[in-house]
Structures are given as C-alpha cells and as structure tokens.
mmCIF file with all atom_site columns, C-alpha atoms in Angstrom:
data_model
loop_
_atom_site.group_PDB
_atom_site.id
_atom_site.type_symbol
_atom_site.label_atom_id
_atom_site.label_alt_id
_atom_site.label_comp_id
_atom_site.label_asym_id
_atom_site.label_entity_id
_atom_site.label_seq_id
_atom_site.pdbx_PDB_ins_code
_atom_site.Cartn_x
_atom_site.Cartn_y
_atom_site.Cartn_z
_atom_site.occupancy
_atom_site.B_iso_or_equiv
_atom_site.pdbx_formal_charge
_atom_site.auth_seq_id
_atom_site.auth_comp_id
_atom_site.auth_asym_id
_atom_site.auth_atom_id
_atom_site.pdbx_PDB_model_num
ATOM 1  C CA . UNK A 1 1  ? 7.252   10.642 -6.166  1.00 53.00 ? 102 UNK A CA 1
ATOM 2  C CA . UNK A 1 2  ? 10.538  11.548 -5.510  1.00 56.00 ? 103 UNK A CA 1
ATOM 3  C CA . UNK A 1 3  ? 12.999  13.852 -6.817  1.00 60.00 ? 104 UNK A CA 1
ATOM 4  C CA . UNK A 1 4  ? 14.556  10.886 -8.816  1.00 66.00 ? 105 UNK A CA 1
ATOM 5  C CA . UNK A 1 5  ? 11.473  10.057 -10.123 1.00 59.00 ? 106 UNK A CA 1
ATOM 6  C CA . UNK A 1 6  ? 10.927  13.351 -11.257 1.00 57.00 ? 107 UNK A CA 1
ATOM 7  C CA . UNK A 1 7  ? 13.978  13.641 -12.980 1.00 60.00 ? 108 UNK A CA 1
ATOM 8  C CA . UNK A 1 8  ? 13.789  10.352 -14.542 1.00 59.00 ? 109 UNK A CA 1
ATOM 9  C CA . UNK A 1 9  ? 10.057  11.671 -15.488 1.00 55.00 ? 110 UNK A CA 1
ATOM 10 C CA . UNK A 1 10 ? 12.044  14.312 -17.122 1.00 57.00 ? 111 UNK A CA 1
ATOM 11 C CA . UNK A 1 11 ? 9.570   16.299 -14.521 1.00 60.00 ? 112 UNK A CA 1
ATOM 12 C CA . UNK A 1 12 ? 10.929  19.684 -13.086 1.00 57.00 ? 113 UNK A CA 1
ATOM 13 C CA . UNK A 1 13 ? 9.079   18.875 -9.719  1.00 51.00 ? 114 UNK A CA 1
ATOM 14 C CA . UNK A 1 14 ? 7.703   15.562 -8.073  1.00 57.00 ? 115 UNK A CA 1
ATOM 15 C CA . UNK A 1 15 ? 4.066   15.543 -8.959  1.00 68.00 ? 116 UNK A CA 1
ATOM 16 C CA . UNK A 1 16 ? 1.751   12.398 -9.297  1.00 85.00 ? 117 UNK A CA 1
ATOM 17 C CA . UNK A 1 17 ? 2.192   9.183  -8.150  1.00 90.00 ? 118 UNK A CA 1
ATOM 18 C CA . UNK A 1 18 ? 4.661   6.659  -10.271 1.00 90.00 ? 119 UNK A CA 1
ATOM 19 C CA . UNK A 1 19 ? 3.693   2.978  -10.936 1.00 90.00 ? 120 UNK A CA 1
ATOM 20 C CA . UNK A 1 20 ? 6.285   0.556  -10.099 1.00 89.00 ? 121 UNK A CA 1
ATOM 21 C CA . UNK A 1 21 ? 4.285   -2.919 -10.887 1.00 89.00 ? 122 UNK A CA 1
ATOM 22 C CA . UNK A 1 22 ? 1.357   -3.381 -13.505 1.00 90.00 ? 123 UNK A CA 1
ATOM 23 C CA . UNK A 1 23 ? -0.505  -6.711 -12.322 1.00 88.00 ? 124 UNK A CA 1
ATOM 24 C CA . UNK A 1 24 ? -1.411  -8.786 -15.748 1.00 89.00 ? 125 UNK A CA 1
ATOM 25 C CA . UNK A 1 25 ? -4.693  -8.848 -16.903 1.00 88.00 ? 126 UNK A CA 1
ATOM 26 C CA . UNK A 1 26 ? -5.218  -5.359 -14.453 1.00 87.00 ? 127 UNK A CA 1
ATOM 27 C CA . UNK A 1 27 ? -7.162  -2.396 -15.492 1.00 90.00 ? 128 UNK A CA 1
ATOM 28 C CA . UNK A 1 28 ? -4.617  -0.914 -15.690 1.00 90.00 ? 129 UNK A CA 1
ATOM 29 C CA . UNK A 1 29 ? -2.615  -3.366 -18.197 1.00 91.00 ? 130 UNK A CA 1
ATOM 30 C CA . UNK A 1 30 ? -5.764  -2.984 -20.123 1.00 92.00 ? 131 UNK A CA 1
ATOM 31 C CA . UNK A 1 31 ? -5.822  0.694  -20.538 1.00 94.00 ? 132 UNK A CA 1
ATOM 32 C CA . UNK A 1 32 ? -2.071  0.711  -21.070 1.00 95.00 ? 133 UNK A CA 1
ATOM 33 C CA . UNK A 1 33 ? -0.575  1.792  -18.459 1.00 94.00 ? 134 UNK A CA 1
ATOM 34 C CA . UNK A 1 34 ? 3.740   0.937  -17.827 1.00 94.00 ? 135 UNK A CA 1
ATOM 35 C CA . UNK A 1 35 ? 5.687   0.632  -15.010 1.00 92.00 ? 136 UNK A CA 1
ATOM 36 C CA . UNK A 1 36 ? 7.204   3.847  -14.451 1.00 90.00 ? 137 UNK A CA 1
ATOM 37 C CA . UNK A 1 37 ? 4.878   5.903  -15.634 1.00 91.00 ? 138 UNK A CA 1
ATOM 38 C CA . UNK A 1 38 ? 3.706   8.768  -13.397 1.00 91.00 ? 139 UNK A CA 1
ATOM 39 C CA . UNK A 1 39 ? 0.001   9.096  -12.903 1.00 94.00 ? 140 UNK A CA 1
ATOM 40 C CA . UNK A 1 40 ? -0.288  12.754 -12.823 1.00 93.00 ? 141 UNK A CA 1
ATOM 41 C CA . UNK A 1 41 ? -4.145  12.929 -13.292 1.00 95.00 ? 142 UNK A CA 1
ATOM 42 C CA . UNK A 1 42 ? -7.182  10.510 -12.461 1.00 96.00 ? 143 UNK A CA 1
ATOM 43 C CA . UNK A 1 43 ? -10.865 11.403 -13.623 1.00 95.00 ? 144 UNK A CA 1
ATOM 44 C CA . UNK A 1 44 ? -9.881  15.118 -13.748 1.00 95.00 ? 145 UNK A CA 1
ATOM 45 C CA . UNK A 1 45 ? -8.342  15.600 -10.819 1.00 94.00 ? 146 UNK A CA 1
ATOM 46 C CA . UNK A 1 46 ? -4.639  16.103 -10.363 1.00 94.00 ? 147 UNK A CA 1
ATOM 47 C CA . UNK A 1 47 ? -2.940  13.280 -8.226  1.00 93.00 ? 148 UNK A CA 1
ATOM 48 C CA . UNK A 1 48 ? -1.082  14.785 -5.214  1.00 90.00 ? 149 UNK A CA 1
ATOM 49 C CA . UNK A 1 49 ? 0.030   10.976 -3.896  1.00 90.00 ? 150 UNK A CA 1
ATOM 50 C CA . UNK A 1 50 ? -0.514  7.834  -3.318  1.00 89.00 ? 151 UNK A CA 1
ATOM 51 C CA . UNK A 1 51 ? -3.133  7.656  -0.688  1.00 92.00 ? 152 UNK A CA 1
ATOM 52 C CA . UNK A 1 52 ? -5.160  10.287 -2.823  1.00 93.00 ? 153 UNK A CA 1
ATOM 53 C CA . UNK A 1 53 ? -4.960  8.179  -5.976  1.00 92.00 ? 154 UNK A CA 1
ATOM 54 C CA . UNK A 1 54 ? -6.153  4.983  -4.190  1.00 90.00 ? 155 UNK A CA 1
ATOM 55 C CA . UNK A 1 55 ? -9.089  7.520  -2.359  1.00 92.00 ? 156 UNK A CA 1
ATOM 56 C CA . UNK A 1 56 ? -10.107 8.784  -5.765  1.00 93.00 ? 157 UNK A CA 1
ATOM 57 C CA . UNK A 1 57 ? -10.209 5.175  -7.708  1.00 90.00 ? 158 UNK A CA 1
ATOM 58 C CA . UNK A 1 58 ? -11.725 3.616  -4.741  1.00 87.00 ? 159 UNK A CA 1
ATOM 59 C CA . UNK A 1 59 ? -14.249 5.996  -5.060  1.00 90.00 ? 160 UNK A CA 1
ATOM 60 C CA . UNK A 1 60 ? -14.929 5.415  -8.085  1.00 91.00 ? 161 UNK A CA 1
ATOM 61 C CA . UNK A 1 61 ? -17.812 3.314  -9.357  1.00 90.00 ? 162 UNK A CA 1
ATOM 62 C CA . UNK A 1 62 ? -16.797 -0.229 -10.605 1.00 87.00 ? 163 UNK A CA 1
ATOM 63 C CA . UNK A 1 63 ? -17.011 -0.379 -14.471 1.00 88.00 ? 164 UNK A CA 1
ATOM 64 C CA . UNK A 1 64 ? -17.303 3.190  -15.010 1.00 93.00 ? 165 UNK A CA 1
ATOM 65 C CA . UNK A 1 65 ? -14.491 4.334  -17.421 1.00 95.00 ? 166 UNK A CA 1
ATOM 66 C CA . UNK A 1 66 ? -12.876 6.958  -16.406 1.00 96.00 ? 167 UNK A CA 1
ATOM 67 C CA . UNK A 1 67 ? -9.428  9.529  -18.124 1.00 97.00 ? 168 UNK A CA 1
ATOM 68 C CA . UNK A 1 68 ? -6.676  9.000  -16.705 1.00 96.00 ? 169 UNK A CA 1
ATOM 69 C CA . UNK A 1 69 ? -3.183  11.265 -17.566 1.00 96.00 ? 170 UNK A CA 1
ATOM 70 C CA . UNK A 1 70 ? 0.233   9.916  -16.967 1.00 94.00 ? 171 UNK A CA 1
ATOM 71 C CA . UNK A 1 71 ? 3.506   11.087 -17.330 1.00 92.00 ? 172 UNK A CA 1
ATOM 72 C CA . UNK A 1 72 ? 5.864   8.616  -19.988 1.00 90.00 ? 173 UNK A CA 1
ATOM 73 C CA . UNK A 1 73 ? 9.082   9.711  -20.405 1.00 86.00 ? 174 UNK A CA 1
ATOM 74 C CA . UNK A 1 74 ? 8.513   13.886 -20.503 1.00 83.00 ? 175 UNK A CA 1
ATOM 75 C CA . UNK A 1 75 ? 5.175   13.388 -22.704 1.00 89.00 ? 176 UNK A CA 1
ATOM 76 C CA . UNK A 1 76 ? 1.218   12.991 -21.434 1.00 92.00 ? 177 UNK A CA 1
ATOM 77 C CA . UNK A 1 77 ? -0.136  10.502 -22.130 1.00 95.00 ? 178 UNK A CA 1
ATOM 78 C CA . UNK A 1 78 ? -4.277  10.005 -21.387 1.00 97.00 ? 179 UNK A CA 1
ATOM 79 C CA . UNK A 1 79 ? -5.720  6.501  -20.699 1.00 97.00 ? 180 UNK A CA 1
ATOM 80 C CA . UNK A 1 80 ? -8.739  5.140  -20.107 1.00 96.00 ? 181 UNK A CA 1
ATOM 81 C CA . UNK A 1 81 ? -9.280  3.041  -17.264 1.00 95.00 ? 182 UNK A CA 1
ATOM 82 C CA . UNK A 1 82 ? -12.414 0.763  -15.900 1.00 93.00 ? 183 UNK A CA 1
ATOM 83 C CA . UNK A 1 83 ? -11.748 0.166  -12.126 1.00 89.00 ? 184 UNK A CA 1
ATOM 84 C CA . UNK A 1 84 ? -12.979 -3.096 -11.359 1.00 86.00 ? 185 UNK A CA 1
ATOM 85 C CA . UNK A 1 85 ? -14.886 -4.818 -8.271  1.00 78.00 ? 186 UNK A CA 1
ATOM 86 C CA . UNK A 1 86 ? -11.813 -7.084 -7.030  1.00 69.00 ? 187 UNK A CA 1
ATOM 87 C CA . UNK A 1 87 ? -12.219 -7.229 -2.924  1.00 61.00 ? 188 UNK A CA 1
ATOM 88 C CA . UNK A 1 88 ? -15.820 -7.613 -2.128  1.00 56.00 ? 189 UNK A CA 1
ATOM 89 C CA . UNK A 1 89 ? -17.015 -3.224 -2.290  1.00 50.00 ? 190 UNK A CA 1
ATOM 90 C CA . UNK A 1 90 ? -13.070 -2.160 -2.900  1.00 48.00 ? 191 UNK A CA 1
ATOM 91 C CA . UNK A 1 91 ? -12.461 -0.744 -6.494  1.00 50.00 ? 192 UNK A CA 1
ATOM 92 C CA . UNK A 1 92 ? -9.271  -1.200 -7.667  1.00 53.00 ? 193 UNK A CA 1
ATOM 93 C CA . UNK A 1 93 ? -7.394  -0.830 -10.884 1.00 62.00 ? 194 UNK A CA 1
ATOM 94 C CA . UNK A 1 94 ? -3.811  -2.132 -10.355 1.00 61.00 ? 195 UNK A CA 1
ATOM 95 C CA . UNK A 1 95 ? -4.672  -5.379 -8.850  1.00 49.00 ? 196 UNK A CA 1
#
C-alpha cells in the first residue's frame, strides 16, 4: 500500500494490502470483496503486504472459511472468504 492508498483509504498510515481487480465468480467476489478495498486482516492475522497475504491464504486449507477484515472507504468491514483449490495444491481466493 502506498501513501496514496492510504489516504484514499482515509488510512493515517499504509497498512494492508489493497485489491485492485476482483476476478468474477472469485472467492473473493463471493464474499464481497471491491476493488479498492484494503485487506487489513486475513484469518486473524494482520496483513503486512502482499507476499504475506498470498503466504497466509495459500496456506490456508481449500474450502475452509475463513474472516477476513478490509478497509472500505475509512470503515471495517469483515468478510468471509472460502479459498478455493484453483492450480493443482495452490489455494487462491482472487483468481
């Protein structure tokens, strides 16, 4: 995240990581999730970037729901999410 980000986050640091494409039919269409939301929070733990988020939902068993927080325009907002089986034993949720 960037200091852009954060401000358009109305954030008064970069924290999380912010979505900037939501593939149709996703997990994470499914549990809601927008572009430009910042994912501040994934199964409990707090998101310090990208490469952690993809580490924590790639560890993550396929079809176990899990909370997810994110940052919409100044206000959390939790989600659930079900990371799916997509690439053979890779979890993902925004593909």
């Amino acid at each position: 995240m960037t200091d852009d980000d954060a401000k358009a986050a109305k954030l008064n640091a970069p924290a999380g990581v912010v979505i900037d494409e939501v593939t149709a039919e996703s997990p994470a269409e499914k549990a809601g999730m927008k572009v430009g939301d910042a994912v501040v929070e994934f199964d409990g733990e707090k998101v310090r970037s990208a490469r952690h988020l993809t580490r924590l939902v790639q560890e993550t068993a396929a079809g176990r729901k899990v909370g997810v927080a994110v940052l919409r325009a100044g206000q959390r907002v939790s989600l659930t999410v079900e990371p799916q089986d997509y690439y053979g034993n890779r979890v993902s949720v925004f593909s």
